Amino acid sequence: MIFDGIEIAENIKKSVAQRVENLKSSGIFPALRCVVSSDDKSTRIYLNSIKKNCQSFGIDYSEVTVNEKNIFEKIKELNSDKKVHGIMLMHPVPSQIEEFKVLSLIDPLKDVEGRTPQNLGMLIMGKAYFTPCTAEAVVEMLKYYRVPLAGKNVTIVGRSTTVGKPLSLLLIAEDATVTVCHSKTVDLIKKVKEADIVVTAVGKPKMFDEKWFGEGSTIIDVGINVVNGKVVGDVDFDSVSHKVSISKVPGGVGNVTSAILMRNVINATELICKT
C-alpha cells in the first residue's frame, strides 16, 4: 500500500475551512505571525509556502522582522495581542541569542509548532496544547490508513526534538513499543528490519534500501532531500515499495505536516477565545 499525504491533507483542509468560516461569522479572524530574523533562500521558500497555505485556509498571515535588539520585545507584543493566535519562530535566530530563551518566551497557547519547552515538557504528561507538527503528522497518517499501533514494534531512526523524541511519546501513548535509533546505534539494520513499523527521519537521501526492511512492514518516510533538483526521501522508494507499505515523498508526511500547522492555528484561535 502507498500512503498518500495529499489525500489526508485535503480532508484536514475541508474541516479547517468550515471551522474558519464559523469563527469569522462570529467576528473572529484566525491569525498567524512568523517571527523572522533571516532572509536566506531556504527561509524565504518556507515562508512563501506558509503564506500560501494560510491564504488557502483563510488564515490571516504576516511576518514580523526582528533583530537581536528587539526580538524579545516583539515576542512579548505578539503574546499580548489578542488578535494574534499563532506564533512561529523561524530558525535561525540572531547568533547572539540562545534560541531556547526565545522559545521559552512564546505563549504555549500560541505555540502552534509545539516547540516551546512548556509544550514539549507537557507532552510527557499527555497535556501539551500542541505537539510538533511532523510528529503528529506521522501518527495521523498511520491512523488514517488504519495501521494497528497497540503492541506493535516501532523503530524511529532519528532523535530530533521535532520528530524522533516527540513522536516516540505519541506512539507510546498509542500503546506501541518504541525504539529510537540514531547515528551511534549498534546493529541499526537489525533493529530496523525487525520492526513492524519504521519511521525514517535522518535527512540522508535514499539511505534505506530493500535490505533494511522485513516483508510486509510499514514505512513512514519523513525525509525531504533534494537531489539533482528532485525531492526524494530517506528511503529508496523504488527498491522497497513492492514489499512494504510506504508513504510517498513528495506527497506524503510533508503535506500532512503543513495541514496540521494550519489546523493548529485554528485550535489555538478557539483555545484563546475561550480564555
Coordinates of C-alpha atoms in Angstrom, one line a residue:
M1 CA 0.0 0.0 0.0
I2 CA 1.2 3.5 -0.8
F3 CA 0.3 6.2 1.8
D4 CA -0.9 9.4 0.2
G5 CA -0.4 12.5 2.3
I6 CA -2.2 14.8 -0.2
E7 CA -5.4 12.9 0.4
I8 CA -5.1 13.3 4.2
A9 CA -4.2 17.0 3.9
E10 CA -7.3 17.7 1.8
N11 CA -9.5 16.1 4.4
I12 CA -7.9 18.3 7.1
K13 CA -8.3 21.3 4.9
K14 CA -12.1 20.7 4.4
S15 CA -12.6 20.5 8.2
V16 CA -10.4 23.5 8.9
A17 CA -12.2 25.6 6.3
Q18 CA -15.5 25.1 7.9
R19 CA -14.2 26.0 11.3
V20 CA -12.6 29.1 9.9
E21 CA -16.0 30.2 8.5
N22 CA -17.6 29.5 11.8
L23 CA -15.1 31.7 13.6
K24 CA -15.3 34.5 11.0
S25 CA -19.1 34.5 11.3
S26 CA -18.6 35.3 15.0
G27 CA -16.2 38.2 14.2
I28 CA -13.0 36.2 14.9
F29 CA -10.3 36.1 12.3
P30 CA -7.6 33.4 12.9
A31 CA -4.1 35.0 12.6
L32 CA -0.6 33.6 12.3
R33 CA 2.6 35.6 12.7
C34 CA 6.0 34.4 11.7
V35 CA 8.9 35.9 13.5
V36 CA 11.8 36.3 11.0
S37 CA 15.4 37.3 11.5
S38 CA 16.9 35.8 8.4
D39 CA 16.1 36.1 4.8
D40 CA 18.2 33.4 3.2
K41 CA 16.8 31.4 0.3
S42 CA 15.6 28.3 2.3
T43 CA 13.8 30.5 4.9
R44 CA 12.1 32.5 2.2
I45 CA 10.9 29.4 0.4
Y46 CA 9.4 28.1 3.6
L47 CA 7.8 31.4 4.4
N48 CA 6.2 31.6 1.0
S49 CA 4.8 28.1 1.5
I50 CA 3.3 29.0 4.8
K51 CA 1.8 32.2 3.4
K52 CA 0.3 30.2 0.5
N53 CA -1.2 27.7 2.9
C54 CA -2.7 30.4 5.1
Q55 CA -4.3 32.1 2.1
S56 CA -5.9 28.8 1.0
F57 CA -7.2 28.1 4.6
G58 CA -8.4 31.6 5.1
I59 CA -6.0 32.5 7.8
D60 CA -4.6 36.0 8.3
Y61 CA -0.8 35.8 7.8
S62 CA 2.1 38.3 8.2
E63 CA 5.7 38.4 9.1
V64 CA 7.4 40.2 11.9
T65 CA 11.0 41.1 11.2
V66 CA 13.3 41.1 14.3
N67 CA 16.9 41.5 15.3
E68 CA 18.9 40.8 18.4
K69 CA 17.8 44.1 19.9
N70 CA 14.1 43.8 19.7
I71 CA 13.3 40.0 19.4
F72 CA 12.2 39.6 23.0
E73 CA 10.1 42.8 22.9
K74 CA 8.4 41.6 19.7
I75 CA 7.6 38.2 21.1
K76 CA 6.0 39.8 24.2
E77 CA 3.9 42.1 22.0
L78 CA 2.6 39.1 20.0
N79 CA 1.9 37.2 23.2
S80 CA -0.3 40.1 24.5
D81 CA -2.0 40.8 21.1
K82 CA -5.4 39.2 21.4
K83 CA -5.8 39.4 17.6
V84 CA -2.8 37.1 17.1
H85 CA -3.5 33.4 17.7
G86 CA -0.4 31.6 16.4
I87 CA 3.3 32.4 16.6
M88 CA 6.1 30.7 14.6
L89 CA 9.7 31.4 15.3
M90 CA 11.8 30.9 12.2
H91 CA 15.2 29.3 12.5
P92 CA 17.8 30.5 13.0
V93 CA 17.5 33.4 15.5
P94 CA 20.3 36.0 15.7
S95 CA 23.5 34.3 16.6
Q96 CA 24.0 36.4 19.8
I97 CA 20.8 35.0 21.3
E98 CA 20.1 31.5 22.5
E99 CA 17.1 30.1 20.6
F100 CA 15.9 28.2 23.7
K101 CA 15.4 31.6 25.5
V102 CA 13.3 32.9 22.7
L103 CA 11.2 29.7 22.5
S104 CA 10.7 29.8 26.3
L105 CA 9.1 33.3 26.0
I106 CA 6.4 32.3 23.4
D107 CA 2.9 31.7 25.0
P108 CA 2.3 27.9 24.9
L109 CA -1.3 28.6 23.8
K110 CA 0.1 30.3 20.7
D111 CA 2.9 27.9 20.1
V112 CA 1.3 26.2 17.0
E113 CA 4.5 24.3 16.2
G114 CA 4.7 22.7 19.6
R115 CA 8.3 23.8 20.0
T116 CA 8.3 25.6 23.4
P117 CA 9.9 23.9 26.4
Q118 CA 6.5 24.1 28.1
N119 CA 4.6 22.2 25.4
L120 CA 7.4 19.7 24.9
G121 CA 7.6 19.1 28.6
M122 CA 3.8 18.7 28.9
L123 CA 3.9 16.2 26.1
I124 CA 5.4 13.7 28.6
M125 CA 2.2 14.1 30.7
G126 CA -0.1 13.9 27.7
K127 CA -1.2 17.5 28.4
A128 CA 0.6 19.6 25.7
Y129 CA -1.5 22.3 24.0
F130 CA 0.4 21.5 20.8
T131 CA 2.9 18.9 19.6
P132 CA 5.5 19.2 16.8
C133 CA 3.6 19.1 13.6
T134 CA 5.7 16.5 11.8
A135 CA 5.5 14.0 14.7
E136 CA 1.7 14.5 14.8
A137 CA 1.5 14.0 11.0
V138 CA 3.2 10.6 11.3
V139 CA 0.6 9.4 13.8
E140 CA -2.2 11.0 11.7
M141 CA -1.1 9.1 8.6
L142 CA -0.8 5.8 10.5
K143 CA -4.3 6.2 11.9
Y144 CA -5.8 7.3 8.6
Y145 CA -4.7 4.1 7.0
R146 CA -5.7 2.1 10.0
V147 CA -2.3 0.7 10.7
P148 CA -2.5 -1.1 14.1
L149 CA -0.3 0.5 16.7
A150 CA -1.1 -1.2 20.0
G151 CA 1.5 -3.8 20.9
K152 CA 3.5 -3.2 17.6
N153 CA 7.2 -2.7 17.5
V154 CA 8.1 0.7 16.1
T155 CA 11.6 1.8 15.2
I156 CA 12.3 5.5 14.7
V157 CA 15.5 6.4 13.1
G158 CA 16.3 10.0 14.2
R159 CA 16.1 11.6 17.7
S160 CA 15.4 15.3 17.0
T161 CA 13.1 17.3 19.2
T162 CA 10.8 18.0 16.3
V163 CA 10.3 14.4 15.1
G164 CA 12.0 11.5 16.9
K165 CA 11.7 12.3 20.5
P166 CA 8.1 13.7 20.5
L167 CA 6.9 11.0 18.1
S168 CA 8.2 8.3 20.5
L169 CA 5.9 9.8 23.2
L170 CA 2.9 10.0 20.9
L171 CA 3.4 6.4 19.8
I172 CA 3.8 5.1 23.4
A173 CA 0.5 6.8 24.2
E174 CA -1.0 4.6 21.5
D175 CA 0.4 1.5 23.3
A176 CA 3.2 0.9 20.7
T177 CA 6.6 -0.4 21.8
V178 CA 9.1 2.2 20.6
T179 CA 12.8 2.1 19.8
V180 CA 14.6 5.3 19.0
C181 CA 17.8 4.9 17.0
H182 CA 20.5 7.3 15.9
S183 CA 24.0 7.5 14.4
K184 CA 25.5 5.7 17.4
T185 CA 23.1 2.8 17.4
V186 CA 24.7 -0.6 17.2
D187 CA 23.2 -3.1 14.7
L188 CA 20.9 -0.5 13.2
I189 CA 19.9 -2.6 10.2
K190 CA 18.8 -5.4 12.5
K191 CA 16.7 -3.1 14.7
V192 CA 15.0 -1.6 11.6
K193 CA 14.4 -4.9 9.9
E194 CA 12.8 -6.5 13.0
A195 CA 10.3 -3.6 13.4
D196 CA 6.6 -3.8 12.4
I197 CA 6.7 0.0 11.7
V198 CA 9.7 2.1 10.8
V199 CA 9.9 5.9 10.7
T200 CA 12.9 7.3 8.9
A201 CA 13.9 10.9 9.8
V202 CA 17.7 11.3 9.1
G203 CA 17.9 13.6 6.1
K204 CA 20.0 11.3 4.0
P205 CA 18.7 10.7 0.5
K206 CA 17.8 7.0 -0.3
M207 CA 19.8 5.7 2.7
F208 CA 17.4 2.9 3.3
D209 CA 17.1 0.3 0.5
E210 CA 15.5 -3.1 0.3
K211 CA 17.9 -4.9 2.6
W212 CA 16.7 -2.7 5.6
F213 CA 13.1 -3.9 5.8
G214 CA 11.2 -7.0 6.5
E215 CA 8.4 -8.2 4.2
G216 CA 5.1 -6.5 4.9
S217 CA 6.4 -3.8 7.3
T218 CA 5.1 -0.3 7.3
I219 CA 7.4 2.6 6.5
I220 CA 6.8 6.3 7.1
D221 CA 9.5 8.3 5.3
V222 CA 9.9 11.8 6.9
G223 CA 13.0 12.7 4.9
I224 CA 12.9 15.5 2.5
N225 CA 16.1 15.8 0.4
V226 CA 16.8 17.5 -2.9
V227 CA 19.0 15.5 -5.3
N228 CA 19.6 16.9 -8.8
G229 CA 16.6 19.2 -8.4
K230 CA 14.3 16.4 -7.4
V231 CA 12.8 15.8 -3.9
V232 CA 13.4 12.3 -2.5
G233 CA 13.0 10.7 0.8
D234 CA 15.4 8.8 3.1
V235 CA 14.1 5.6 1.7
D236 CA 14.8 4.3 -1.8
F237 CA 11.1 4.1 -2.7
D238 CA 11.5 2.2 -6.0
S239 CA 13.5 -0.6 -4.4
V240 CA 11.2 -1.2 -1.4
S241 CA 7.7 -0.3 -2.5
H242 CA 7.0 -3.9 -3.8
K243 CA 7.5 -5.5 -0.3
V244 CA 6.2 -2.8 2.2
S245 CA 3.6 -0.3 2.8
I246 CA 5.2 3.1 2.5
S247 CA 4.5 6.9 2.4
K248 CA 5.3 8.9 -0.7
V249 CA 8.0 11.6 -0.9
P250 CA 7.0 14.1 -2.1
G251 CA 3.2 14.0 -1.4
G252 CA 3.5 12.3 2.0
V253 CA 4.2 13.4 5.5
G254 CA 5.2 16.9 4.4
N255 CA 1.7 17.7 3.1
V256 CA 0.1 16.4 6.3
T257 CA 2.5 18.5 8.4
S258 CA 1.5 21.7 6.6
A259 CA -2.2 20.9 7.0
I260 CA -1.7 20.2 10.7
L261 CA 0.1 23.5 11.2
M262 CA -3.0 25.3 9.8
R263 CA -5.3 23.2 12.0
N264 CA -3.2 24.1 15.0
V265 CA -3.7 27.8 14.2
I266 CA -7.5 27.2 14.4
N267 CA -7.1 25.1 17.5
A268 CA -5.2 28.0 19.1
T269 CA -7.8 30.5 18.0
E270 CA -10.5 28.6 19.6
L271 CA -8.5 28.0 22.8
I272 CA -7.6 31.6 23.2
C273 CA -11.1 32.8 22.6
K274 CA -12.3 30.6 25.5
T275 CA -9.8 32.1 27.9

